[in-house]
Tab-separated table of C-alpha atoms in Angstrom:
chain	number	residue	atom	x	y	z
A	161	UNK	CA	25.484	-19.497	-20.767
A	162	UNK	CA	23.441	-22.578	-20.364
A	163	UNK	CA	21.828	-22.845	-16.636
A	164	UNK	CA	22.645	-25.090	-13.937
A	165	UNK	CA	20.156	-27.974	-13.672
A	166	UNK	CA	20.331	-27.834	-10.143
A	167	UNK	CA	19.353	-24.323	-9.667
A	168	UNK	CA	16.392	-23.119	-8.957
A	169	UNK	CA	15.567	-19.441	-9.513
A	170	UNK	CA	13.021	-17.523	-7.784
A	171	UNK	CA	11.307	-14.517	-7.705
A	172	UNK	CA	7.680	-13.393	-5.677
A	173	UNK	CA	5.617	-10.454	-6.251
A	174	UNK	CA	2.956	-9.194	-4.482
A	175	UNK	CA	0.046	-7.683	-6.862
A	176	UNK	CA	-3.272	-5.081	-6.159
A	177	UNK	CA	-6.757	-5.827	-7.180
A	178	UNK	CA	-8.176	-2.572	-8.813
A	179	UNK	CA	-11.610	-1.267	-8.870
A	180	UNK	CA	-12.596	0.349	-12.187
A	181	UNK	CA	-14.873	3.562	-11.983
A	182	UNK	CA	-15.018	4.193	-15.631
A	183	UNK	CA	-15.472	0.618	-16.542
A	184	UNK	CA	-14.192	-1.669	-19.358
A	185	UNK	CA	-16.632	-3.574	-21.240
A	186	UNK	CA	-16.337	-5.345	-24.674
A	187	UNK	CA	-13.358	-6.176	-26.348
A	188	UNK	CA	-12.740	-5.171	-30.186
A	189	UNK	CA	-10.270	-8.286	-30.494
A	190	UNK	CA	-10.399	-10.953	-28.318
A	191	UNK	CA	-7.453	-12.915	-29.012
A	192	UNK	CA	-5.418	-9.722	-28.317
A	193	UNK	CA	-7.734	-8.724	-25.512
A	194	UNK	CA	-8.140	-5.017	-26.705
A	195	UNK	CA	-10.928	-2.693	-25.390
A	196	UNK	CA	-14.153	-1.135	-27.170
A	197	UNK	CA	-13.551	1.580	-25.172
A	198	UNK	CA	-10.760	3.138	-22.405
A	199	UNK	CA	-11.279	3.030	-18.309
A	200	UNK	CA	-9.526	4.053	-15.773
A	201	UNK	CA	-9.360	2.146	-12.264
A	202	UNK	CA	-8.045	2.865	-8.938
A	203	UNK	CA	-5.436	0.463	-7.072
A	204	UNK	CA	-6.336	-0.742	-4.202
A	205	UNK	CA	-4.216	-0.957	-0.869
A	206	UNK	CA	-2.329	-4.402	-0.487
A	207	UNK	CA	-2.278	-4.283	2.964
A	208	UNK	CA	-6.042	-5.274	2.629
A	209	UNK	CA	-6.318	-7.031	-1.428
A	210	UNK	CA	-3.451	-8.612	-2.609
A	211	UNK	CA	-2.086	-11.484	-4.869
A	212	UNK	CA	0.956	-13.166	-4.043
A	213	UNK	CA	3.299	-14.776	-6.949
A	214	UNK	CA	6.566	-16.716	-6.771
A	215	UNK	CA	7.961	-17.325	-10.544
A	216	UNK	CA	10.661	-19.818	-10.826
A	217	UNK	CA	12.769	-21.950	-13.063
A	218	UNK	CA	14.432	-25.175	-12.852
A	219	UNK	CA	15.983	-27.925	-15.012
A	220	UNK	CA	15.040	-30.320	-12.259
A	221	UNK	CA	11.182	-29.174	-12.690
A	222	UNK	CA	9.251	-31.253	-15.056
A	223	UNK	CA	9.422	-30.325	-18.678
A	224	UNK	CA	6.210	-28.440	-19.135
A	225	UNK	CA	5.270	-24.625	-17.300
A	226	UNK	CA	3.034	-25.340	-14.108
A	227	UNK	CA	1.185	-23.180	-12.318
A	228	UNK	CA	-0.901	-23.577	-8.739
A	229	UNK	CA	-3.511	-21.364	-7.293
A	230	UNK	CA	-4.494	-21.139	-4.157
A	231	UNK	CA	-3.211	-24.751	-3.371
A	232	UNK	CA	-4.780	-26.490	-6.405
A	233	UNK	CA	-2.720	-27.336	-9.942
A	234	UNK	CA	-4.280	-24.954	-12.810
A	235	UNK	CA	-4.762	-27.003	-16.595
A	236	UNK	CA	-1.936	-23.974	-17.692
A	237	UNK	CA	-1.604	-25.882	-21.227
A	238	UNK	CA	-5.843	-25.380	-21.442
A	239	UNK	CA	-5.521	-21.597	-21.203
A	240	UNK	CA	-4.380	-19.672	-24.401
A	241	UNK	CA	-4.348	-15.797	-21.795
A	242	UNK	CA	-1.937	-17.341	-19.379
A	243	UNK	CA	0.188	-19.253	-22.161
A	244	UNK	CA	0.375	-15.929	-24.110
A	245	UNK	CA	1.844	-13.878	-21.463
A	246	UNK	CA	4.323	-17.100	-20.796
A	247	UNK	CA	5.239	-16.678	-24.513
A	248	UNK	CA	5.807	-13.027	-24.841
A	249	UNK	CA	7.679	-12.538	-21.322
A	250	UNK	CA	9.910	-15.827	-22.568
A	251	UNK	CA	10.903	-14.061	-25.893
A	252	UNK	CA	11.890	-10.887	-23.861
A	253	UNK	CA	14.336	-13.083	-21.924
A	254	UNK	CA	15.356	-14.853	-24.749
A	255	UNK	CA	16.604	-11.634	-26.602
A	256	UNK	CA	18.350	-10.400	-23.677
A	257	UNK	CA	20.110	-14.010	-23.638
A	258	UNK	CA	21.029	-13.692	-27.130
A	259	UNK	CA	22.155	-9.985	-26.822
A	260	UNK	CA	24.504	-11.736	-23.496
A	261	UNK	CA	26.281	-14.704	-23.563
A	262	UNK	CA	26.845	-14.625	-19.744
A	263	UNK	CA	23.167	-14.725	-18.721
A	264	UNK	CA	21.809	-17.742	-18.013
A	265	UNK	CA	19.700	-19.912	-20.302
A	266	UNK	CA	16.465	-18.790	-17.825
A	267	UNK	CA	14.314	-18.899	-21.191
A	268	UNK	CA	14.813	-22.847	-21.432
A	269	UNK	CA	13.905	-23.798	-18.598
A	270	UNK	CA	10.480	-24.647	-17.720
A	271	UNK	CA	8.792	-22.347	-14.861
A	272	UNK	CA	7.035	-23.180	-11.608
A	273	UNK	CA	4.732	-20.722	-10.774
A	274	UNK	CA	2.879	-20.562	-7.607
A	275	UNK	CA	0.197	-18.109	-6.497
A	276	UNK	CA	-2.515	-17.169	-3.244
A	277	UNK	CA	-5.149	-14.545	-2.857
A	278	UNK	CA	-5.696	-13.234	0.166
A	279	UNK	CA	-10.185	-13.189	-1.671
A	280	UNK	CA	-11.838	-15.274	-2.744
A	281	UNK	CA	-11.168	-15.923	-6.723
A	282	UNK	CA	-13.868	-15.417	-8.790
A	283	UNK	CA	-16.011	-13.246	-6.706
A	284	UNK	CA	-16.674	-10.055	-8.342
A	285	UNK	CA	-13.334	-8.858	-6.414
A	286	UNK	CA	-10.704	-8.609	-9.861
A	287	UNK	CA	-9.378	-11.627	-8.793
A	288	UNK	CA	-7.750	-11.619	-12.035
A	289	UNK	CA	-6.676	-8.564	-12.683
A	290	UNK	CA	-4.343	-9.288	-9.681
A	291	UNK	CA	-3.869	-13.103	-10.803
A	292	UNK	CA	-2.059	-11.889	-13.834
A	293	UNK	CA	-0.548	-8.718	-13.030
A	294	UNK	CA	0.972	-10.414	-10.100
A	295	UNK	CA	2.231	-13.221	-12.972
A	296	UNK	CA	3.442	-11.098	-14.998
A	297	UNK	CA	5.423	-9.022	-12.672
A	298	UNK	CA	7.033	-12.136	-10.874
A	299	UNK	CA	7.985	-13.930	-14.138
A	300	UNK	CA	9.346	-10.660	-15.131
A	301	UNK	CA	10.976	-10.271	-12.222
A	302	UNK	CA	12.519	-13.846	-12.591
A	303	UNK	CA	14.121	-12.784	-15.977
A	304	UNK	CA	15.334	-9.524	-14.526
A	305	UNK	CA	13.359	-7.977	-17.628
A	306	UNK	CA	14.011	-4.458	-18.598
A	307	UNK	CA	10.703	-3.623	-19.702
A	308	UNK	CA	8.420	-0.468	-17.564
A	309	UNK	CA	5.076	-1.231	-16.330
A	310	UNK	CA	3.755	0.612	-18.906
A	311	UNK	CA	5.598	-1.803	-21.190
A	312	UNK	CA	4.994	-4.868	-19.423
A	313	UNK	CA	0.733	-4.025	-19.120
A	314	UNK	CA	0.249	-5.014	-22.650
A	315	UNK	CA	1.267	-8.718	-21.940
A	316	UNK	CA	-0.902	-8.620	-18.623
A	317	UNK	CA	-3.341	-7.014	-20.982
A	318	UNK	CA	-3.447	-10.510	-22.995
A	319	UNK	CA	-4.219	-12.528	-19.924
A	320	UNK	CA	-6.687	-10.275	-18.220
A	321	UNK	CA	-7.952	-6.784	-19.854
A	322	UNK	CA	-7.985	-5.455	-16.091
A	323	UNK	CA	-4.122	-6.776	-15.488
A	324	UNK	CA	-2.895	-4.355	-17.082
A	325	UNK	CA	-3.809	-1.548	-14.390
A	326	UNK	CA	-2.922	-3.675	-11.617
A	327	UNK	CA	0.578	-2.878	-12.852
A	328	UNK	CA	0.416	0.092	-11.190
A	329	UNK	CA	-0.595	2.021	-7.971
A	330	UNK	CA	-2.619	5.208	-7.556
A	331	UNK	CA	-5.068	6.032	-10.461
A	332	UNK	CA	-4.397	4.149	-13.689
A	333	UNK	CA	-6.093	4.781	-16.963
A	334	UNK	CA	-5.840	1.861	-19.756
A	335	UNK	CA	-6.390	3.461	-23.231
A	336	UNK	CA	-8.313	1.607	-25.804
A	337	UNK	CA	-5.558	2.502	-28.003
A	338	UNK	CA	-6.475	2.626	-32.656
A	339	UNK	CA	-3.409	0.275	-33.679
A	340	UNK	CA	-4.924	-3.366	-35.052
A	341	UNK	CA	-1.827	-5.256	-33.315
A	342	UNK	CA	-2.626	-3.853	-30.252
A	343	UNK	CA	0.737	-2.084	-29.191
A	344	UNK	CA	-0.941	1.385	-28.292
A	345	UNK	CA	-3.514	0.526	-25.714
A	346	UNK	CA	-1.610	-0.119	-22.814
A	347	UNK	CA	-1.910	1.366	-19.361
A	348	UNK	CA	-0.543	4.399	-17.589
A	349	UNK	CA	-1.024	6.199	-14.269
A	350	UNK	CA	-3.187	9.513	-14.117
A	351	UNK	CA	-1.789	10.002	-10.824
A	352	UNK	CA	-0.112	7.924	-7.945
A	353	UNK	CA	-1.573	7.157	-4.766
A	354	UNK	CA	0.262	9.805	-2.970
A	355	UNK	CA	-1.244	12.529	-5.230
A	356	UNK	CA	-4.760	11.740	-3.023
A	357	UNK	CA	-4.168	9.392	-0.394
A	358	UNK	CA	-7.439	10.346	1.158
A	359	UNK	CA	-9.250	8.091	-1.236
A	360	UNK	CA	-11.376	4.739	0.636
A	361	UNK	CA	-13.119	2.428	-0.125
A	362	UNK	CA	-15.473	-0.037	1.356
A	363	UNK	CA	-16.537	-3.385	-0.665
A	364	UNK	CA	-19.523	-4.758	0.301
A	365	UNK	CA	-19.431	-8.433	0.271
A	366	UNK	CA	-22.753	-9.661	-0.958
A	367	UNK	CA	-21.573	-13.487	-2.483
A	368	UNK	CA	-17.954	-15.187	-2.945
A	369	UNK	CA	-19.921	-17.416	-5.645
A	370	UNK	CA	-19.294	-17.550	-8.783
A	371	UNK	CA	-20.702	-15.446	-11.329
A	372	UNK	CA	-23.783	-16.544	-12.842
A	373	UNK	CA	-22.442	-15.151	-16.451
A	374	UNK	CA	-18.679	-14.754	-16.434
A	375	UNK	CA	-17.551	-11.250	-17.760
A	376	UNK	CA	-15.743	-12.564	-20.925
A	377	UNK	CA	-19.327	-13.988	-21.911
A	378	UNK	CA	-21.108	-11.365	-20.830
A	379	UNK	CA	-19.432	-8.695	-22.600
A	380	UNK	CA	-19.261	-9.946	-25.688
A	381	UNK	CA	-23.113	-10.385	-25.484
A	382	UNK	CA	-23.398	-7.337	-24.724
A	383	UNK	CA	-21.504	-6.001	-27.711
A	384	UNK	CA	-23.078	-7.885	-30.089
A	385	UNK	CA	-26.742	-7.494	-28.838
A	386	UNK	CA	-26.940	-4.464	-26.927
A	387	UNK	CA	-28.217	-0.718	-28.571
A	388	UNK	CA	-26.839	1.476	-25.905
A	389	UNK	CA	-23.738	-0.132	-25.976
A	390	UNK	CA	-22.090	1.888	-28.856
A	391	UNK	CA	-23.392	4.722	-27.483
A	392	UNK	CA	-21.875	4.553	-24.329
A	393	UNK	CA	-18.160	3.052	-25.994
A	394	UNK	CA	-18.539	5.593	-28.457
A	395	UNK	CA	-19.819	9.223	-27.062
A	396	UNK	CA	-19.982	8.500	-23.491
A	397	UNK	CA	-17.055	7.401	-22.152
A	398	UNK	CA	-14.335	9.521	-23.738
A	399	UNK	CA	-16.182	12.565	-22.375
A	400	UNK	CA	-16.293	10.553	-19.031
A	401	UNK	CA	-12.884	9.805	-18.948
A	402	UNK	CA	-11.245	13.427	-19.604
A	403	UNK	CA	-13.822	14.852	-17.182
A	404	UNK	CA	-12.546	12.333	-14.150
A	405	UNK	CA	-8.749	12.595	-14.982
A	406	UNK	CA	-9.493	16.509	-14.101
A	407	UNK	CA	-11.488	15.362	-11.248
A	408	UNK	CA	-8.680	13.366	-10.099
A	409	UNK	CA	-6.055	15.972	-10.628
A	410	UNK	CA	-8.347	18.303	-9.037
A	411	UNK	CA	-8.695	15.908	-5.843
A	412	UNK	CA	-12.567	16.735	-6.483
A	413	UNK	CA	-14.357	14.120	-4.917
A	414	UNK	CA	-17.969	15.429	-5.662
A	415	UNK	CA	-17.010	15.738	-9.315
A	416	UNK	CA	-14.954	11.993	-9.288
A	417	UNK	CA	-18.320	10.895	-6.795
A	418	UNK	CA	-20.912	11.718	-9.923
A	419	UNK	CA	-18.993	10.636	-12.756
A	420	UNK	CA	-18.240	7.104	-10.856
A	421	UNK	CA	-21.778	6.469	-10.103
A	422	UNK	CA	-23.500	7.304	-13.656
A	423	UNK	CA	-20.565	5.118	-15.035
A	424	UNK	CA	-21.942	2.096	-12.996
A	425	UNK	CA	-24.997	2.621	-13.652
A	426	UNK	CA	-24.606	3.374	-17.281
A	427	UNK	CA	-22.305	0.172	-17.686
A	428	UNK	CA	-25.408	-1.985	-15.751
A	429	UNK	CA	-28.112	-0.444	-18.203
A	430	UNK	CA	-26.132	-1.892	-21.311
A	431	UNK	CA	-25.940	-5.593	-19.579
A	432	UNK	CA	-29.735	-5.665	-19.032
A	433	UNK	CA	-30.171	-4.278	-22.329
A	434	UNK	CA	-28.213	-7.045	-23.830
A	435	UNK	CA	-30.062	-9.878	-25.009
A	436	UNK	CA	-30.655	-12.253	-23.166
A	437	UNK	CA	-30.390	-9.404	-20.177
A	438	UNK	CA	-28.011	-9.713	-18.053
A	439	UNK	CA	-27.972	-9.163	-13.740
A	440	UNK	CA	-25.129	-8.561	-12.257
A	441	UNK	CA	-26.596	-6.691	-9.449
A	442	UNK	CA	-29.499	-7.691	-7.131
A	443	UNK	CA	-31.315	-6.516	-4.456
A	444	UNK	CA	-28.659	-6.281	-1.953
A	445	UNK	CA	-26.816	-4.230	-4.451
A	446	UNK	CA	-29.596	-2.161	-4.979
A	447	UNK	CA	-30.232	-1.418	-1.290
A	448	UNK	CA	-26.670	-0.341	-1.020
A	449	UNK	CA	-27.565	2.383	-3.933
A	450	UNK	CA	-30.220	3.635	-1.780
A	451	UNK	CA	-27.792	3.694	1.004
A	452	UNK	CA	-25.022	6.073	-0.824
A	453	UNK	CA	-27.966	8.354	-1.931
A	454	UNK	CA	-29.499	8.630	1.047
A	455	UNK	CA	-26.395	9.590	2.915
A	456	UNK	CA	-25.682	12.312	0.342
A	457	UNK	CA	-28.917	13.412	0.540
A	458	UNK	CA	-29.036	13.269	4.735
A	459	UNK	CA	-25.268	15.398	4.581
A	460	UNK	CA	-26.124	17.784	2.041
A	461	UNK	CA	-23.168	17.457	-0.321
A	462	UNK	CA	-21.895	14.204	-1.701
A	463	UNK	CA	-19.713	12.044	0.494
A	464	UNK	CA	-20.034	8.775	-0.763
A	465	UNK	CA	-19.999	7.033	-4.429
A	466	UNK	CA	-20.923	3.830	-5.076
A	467	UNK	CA	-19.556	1.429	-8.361
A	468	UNK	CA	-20.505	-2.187	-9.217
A	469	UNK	CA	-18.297	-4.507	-11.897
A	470	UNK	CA	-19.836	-7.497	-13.346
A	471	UNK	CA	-21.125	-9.301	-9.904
A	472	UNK	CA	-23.610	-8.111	-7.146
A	473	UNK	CA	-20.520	-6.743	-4.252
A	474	UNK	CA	-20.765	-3.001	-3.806
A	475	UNK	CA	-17.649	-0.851	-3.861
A	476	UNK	CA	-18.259	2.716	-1.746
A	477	UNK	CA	-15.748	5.201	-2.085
A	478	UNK	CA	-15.416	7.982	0.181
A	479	UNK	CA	-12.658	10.480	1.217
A	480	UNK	CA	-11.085	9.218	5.202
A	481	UNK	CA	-12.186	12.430	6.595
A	482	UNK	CA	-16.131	11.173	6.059
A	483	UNK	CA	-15.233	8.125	7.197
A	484	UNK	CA	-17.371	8.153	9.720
A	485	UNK	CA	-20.302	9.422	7.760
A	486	UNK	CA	-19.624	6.531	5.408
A	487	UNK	CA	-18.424	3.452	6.751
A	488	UNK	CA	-19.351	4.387	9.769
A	489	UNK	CA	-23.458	4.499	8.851
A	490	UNK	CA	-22.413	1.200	7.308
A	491	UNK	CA	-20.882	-0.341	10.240
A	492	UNK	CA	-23.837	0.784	12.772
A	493	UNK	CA	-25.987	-1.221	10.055
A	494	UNK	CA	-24.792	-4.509	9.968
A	495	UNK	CA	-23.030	-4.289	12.807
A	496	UNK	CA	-19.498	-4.794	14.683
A	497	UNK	CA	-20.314	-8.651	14.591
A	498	UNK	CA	-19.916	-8.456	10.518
A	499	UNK	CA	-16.559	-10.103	9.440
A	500	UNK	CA	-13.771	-7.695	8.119
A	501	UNK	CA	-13.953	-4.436	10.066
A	502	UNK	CA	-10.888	-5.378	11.350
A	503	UNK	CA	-7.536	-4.568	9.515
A	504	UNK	CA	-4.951	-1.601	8.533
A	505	UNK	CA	-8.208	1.117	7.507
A	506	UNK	CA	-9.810	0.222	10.806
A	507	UNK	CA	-8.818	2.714	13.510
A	508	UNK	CA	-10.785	5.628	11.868
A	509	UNK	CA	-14.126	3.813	12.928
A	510	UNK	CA	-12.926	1.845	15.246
A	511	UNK	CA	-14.509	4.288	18.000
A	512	UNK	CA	-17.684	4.797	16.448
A	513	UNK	CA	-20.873	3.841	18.307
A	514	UNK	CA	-23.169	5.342	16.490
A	515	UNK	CA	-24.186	5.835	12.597
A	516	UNK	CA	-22.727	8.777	11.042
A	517	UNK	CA	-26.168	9.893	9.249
A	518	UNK	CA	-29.379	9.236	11.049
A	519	UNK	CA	-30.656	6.058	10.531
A	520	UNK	CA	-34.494	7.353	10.987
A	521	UNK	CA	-33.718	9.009	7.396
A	522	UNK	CA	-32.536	6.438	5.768
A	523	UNK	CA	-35.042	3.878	3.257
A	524	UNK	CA	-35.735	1.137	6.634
A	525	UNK	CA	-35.795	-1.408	3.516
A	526	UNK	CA	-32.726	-0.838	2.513
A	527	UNK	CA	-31.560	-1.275	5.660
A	528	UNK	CA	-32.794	-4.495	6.292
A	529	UNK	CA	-31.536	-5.920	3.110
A	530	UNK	CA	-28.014	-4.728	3.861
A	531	UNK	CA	-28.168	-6.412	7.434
A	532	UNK	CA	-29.483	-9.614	5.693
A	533	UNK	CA	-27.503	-9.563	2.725
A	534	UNK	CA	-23.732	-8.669	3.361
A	535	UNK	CA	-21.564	-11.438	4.421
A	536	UNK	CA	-18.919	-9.299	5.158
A	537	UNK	CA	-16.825	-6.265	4.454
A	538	UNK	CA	-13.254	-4.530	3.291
A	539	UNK	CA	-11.464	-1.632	4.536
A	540	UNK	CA	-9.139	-0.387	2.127
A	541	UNK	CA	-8.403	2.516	0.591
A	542	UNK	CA	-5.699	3.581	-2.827
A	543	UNK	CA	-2.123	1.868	-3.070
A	544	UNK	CA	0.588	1.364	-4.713
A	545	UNK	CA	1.537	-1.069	-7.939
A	546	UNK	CA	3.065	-4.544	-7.783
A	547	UNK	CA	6.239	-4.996	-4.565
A	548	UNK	CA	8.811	-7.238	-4.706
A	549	UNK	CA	9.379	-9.544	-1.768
A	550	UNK	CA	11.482	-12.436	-0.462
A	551	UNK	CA	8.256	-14.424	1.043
A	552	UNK	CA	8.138	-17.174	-1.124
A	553	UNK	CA	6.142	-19.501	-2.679
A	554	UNK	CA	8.296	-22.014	-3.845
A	555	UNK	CA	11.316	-23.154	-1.395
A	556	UNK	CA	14.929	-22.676	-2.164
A	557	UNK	CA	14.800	-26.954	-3.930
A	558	UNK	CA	11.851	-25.987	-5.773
A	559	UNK	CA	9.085	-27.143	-3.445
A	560	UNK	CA	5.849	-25.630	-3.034
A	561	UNK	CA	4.776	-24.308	0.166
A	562	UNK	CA	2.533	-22.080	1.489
A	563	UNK	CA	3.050	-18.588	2.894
């Protein structure tokens, strides 16, 4: 059934950034975005990260796709990721049009897609990995697609590696997968949010510039120049990743802790032993290192793990009954004048006065990096996969407005 010109079809998504703690890095295909080696992320609570995405479809629109970000047009025709996930999720709708006479011609008609981040894009915050998760589940939305998550993550997959476990709440493990066209490494969930709620997290804020070296660059540098990167792809992270799905399933958090933190620090070595090295981290990251190993030190069991991705901005996770221990000691550092302390993970510090962890025992440098060097911080802790809601982006004649 063709569709009416007139009408313009809608549907908005809300999407999770995800912090990986085993992480990915390389690709074995790059036009089919598929991993050197698996990871396995967890999904961050929306009520502190999200990505917002209205998906819609006109015959009034103008005759090519469009797409806005954060109030600015996006060249869509320039970039091959985001016109490959178009593609795929168009041929899905177009089958179930062709299986249906009744359903509307949705696959002809050219799309209007509109999206905000609550972050700043491009900031060492998966800005992407919500971008196109949150894409992908709106569009598919829009067609009223069939397809699971699990299904649906290796089209995010082609727009941003990282999409693909943005698809999903809780603990989400993307396997490399063996197959050359890609179909086997796709994501799945180790365990949802609910199975450890407890989990936190605090993100450091060191810069919302952009990345000196952009992670597509950088990782394929590192593949092709570094020696500890097959190593690592190879031997170290399939051990890494069966020993933190049992950590997970185990709600072991010294175990998870350990196995989060070598992972960073493994996946930082092979950057600066790429060639030209490669810094992702500085020195405020560094002080915050000293920080989480100090306080695990000062406690006397391990409370606190730190991971970095490809920018300088510290992710801490800790469980919420050492919150205070944690973010706490964080907060009496830089201070209750420090934006973001505010929000839905707030009240468990909210009362706190005083560090959690003596100060006096903690490297004084350190400190005074952090206070110089953190422009601000996030509360949040594990959540669930993409939600479907009625706040749109795009108004009920198919103009853009802000939420």
């Amino acid at each position: 059934m063709a569709a009416s010109n007139e009408s313009v079809y809608r549907a908005t998504t809300t999407a999770p950034v995800n912090i990986a703690v085993i992480k990915y890095w390389g690709k074995r295909d790059t036009t089919l975005n598929l991993p050197t080696n698996s990871s396995l992320s967890v999904t961050l609570s929306q009520r502190s990260l999200r990505t917002l995405t209205t998906a819609s479809c006109s015959g009034n629109f103008p005759a090519e796709d469009t797409l806005n970000l954060n109030g600015k047009p996006q060249d869509i025709q320039s970039s091959k990721r985001t016109l490959a996930c178009i593609s795929s999720l168009r041929a899905h709708r177009k089958a179930l049009e062709d299986a249906d006479s009744s359903l509307p011609a949705l696959s002809k008609l050219p799309l209007r897609i509109v999206s905000e981040n609550n972050f700043p894009t491009a900031a060492g915050l998966a800005s992407s990995a919500a971008g196109f998760a949150a894409l992908v589940r709106a569009v598919a939305n829009l067609y009223e697609l069939p397809q699971s998550p699990k299904e649906l993550s290796r089209i995010a997959r082609q727009g941003s590696g990282s999409a693909c476990r943005s698809l999903m709440g809780g603990y989400v493990a993307w396997r490399t997968g063996e197959l050359v066209d890609g179909s086997d490494s796709l994501a799945e969930e180790v365990a949802p949010a609910s199975h450890w709620p407890e989990m936190r997290a605090l993100v450091l804020v060191v810069s919302a510039e952009k990345k000196d070296v952009p992670s597509t660059e950088g990782m394929q540098t590192t593949v092709g120049t570094s020696a500890l990167f097959a190593e690592r792809a190879q031997n170290v992270v399939p051990q890494r990743m069966t020993a933190i799905e049992t950590a997970i399933r185990d709600r072991n958090f010294p175990d998870f802790a350990e196995i989060t933190m070598r992972d960073s620090n493994t996946f930082h070595a092979t950057c600066l032993d790429s060639w030209p090295p490669i810094f992702y981290m500085n020195d405020v990251s560094r002080a915050a290192v000293r920080l989480v190993h100090d306080i695990n030190r000062i406690v006397g069991r391990t409370v606190a793990a730190y991971t970095f991705d490809a920018g300088p901005n510290a992710v801490i996770y800790y469980e919420d009954k050492d919150s205070e221990l944690v973010a706490g000691t964080a907060k009496a550092i830089l201070g209750p004048k420090t934006e973001g302390w505010d929000g839905a993970f707030y009240d468990r510090i909210a009362n706190v006065t005083a560090p959690g962890v003596s100060l006096d025992q903690v490297d004084s440098r350190a400190v005074e990096v952090l206070k110089d060097g953190v422009s601000r911080v996030i509360l949040t802790g594990v959540g669930e996969g993409p939600i479907k809601v009625d706040t749109h982006l795009v108004s009920e004649t198919g103009e853009i407005i802000s939420s």
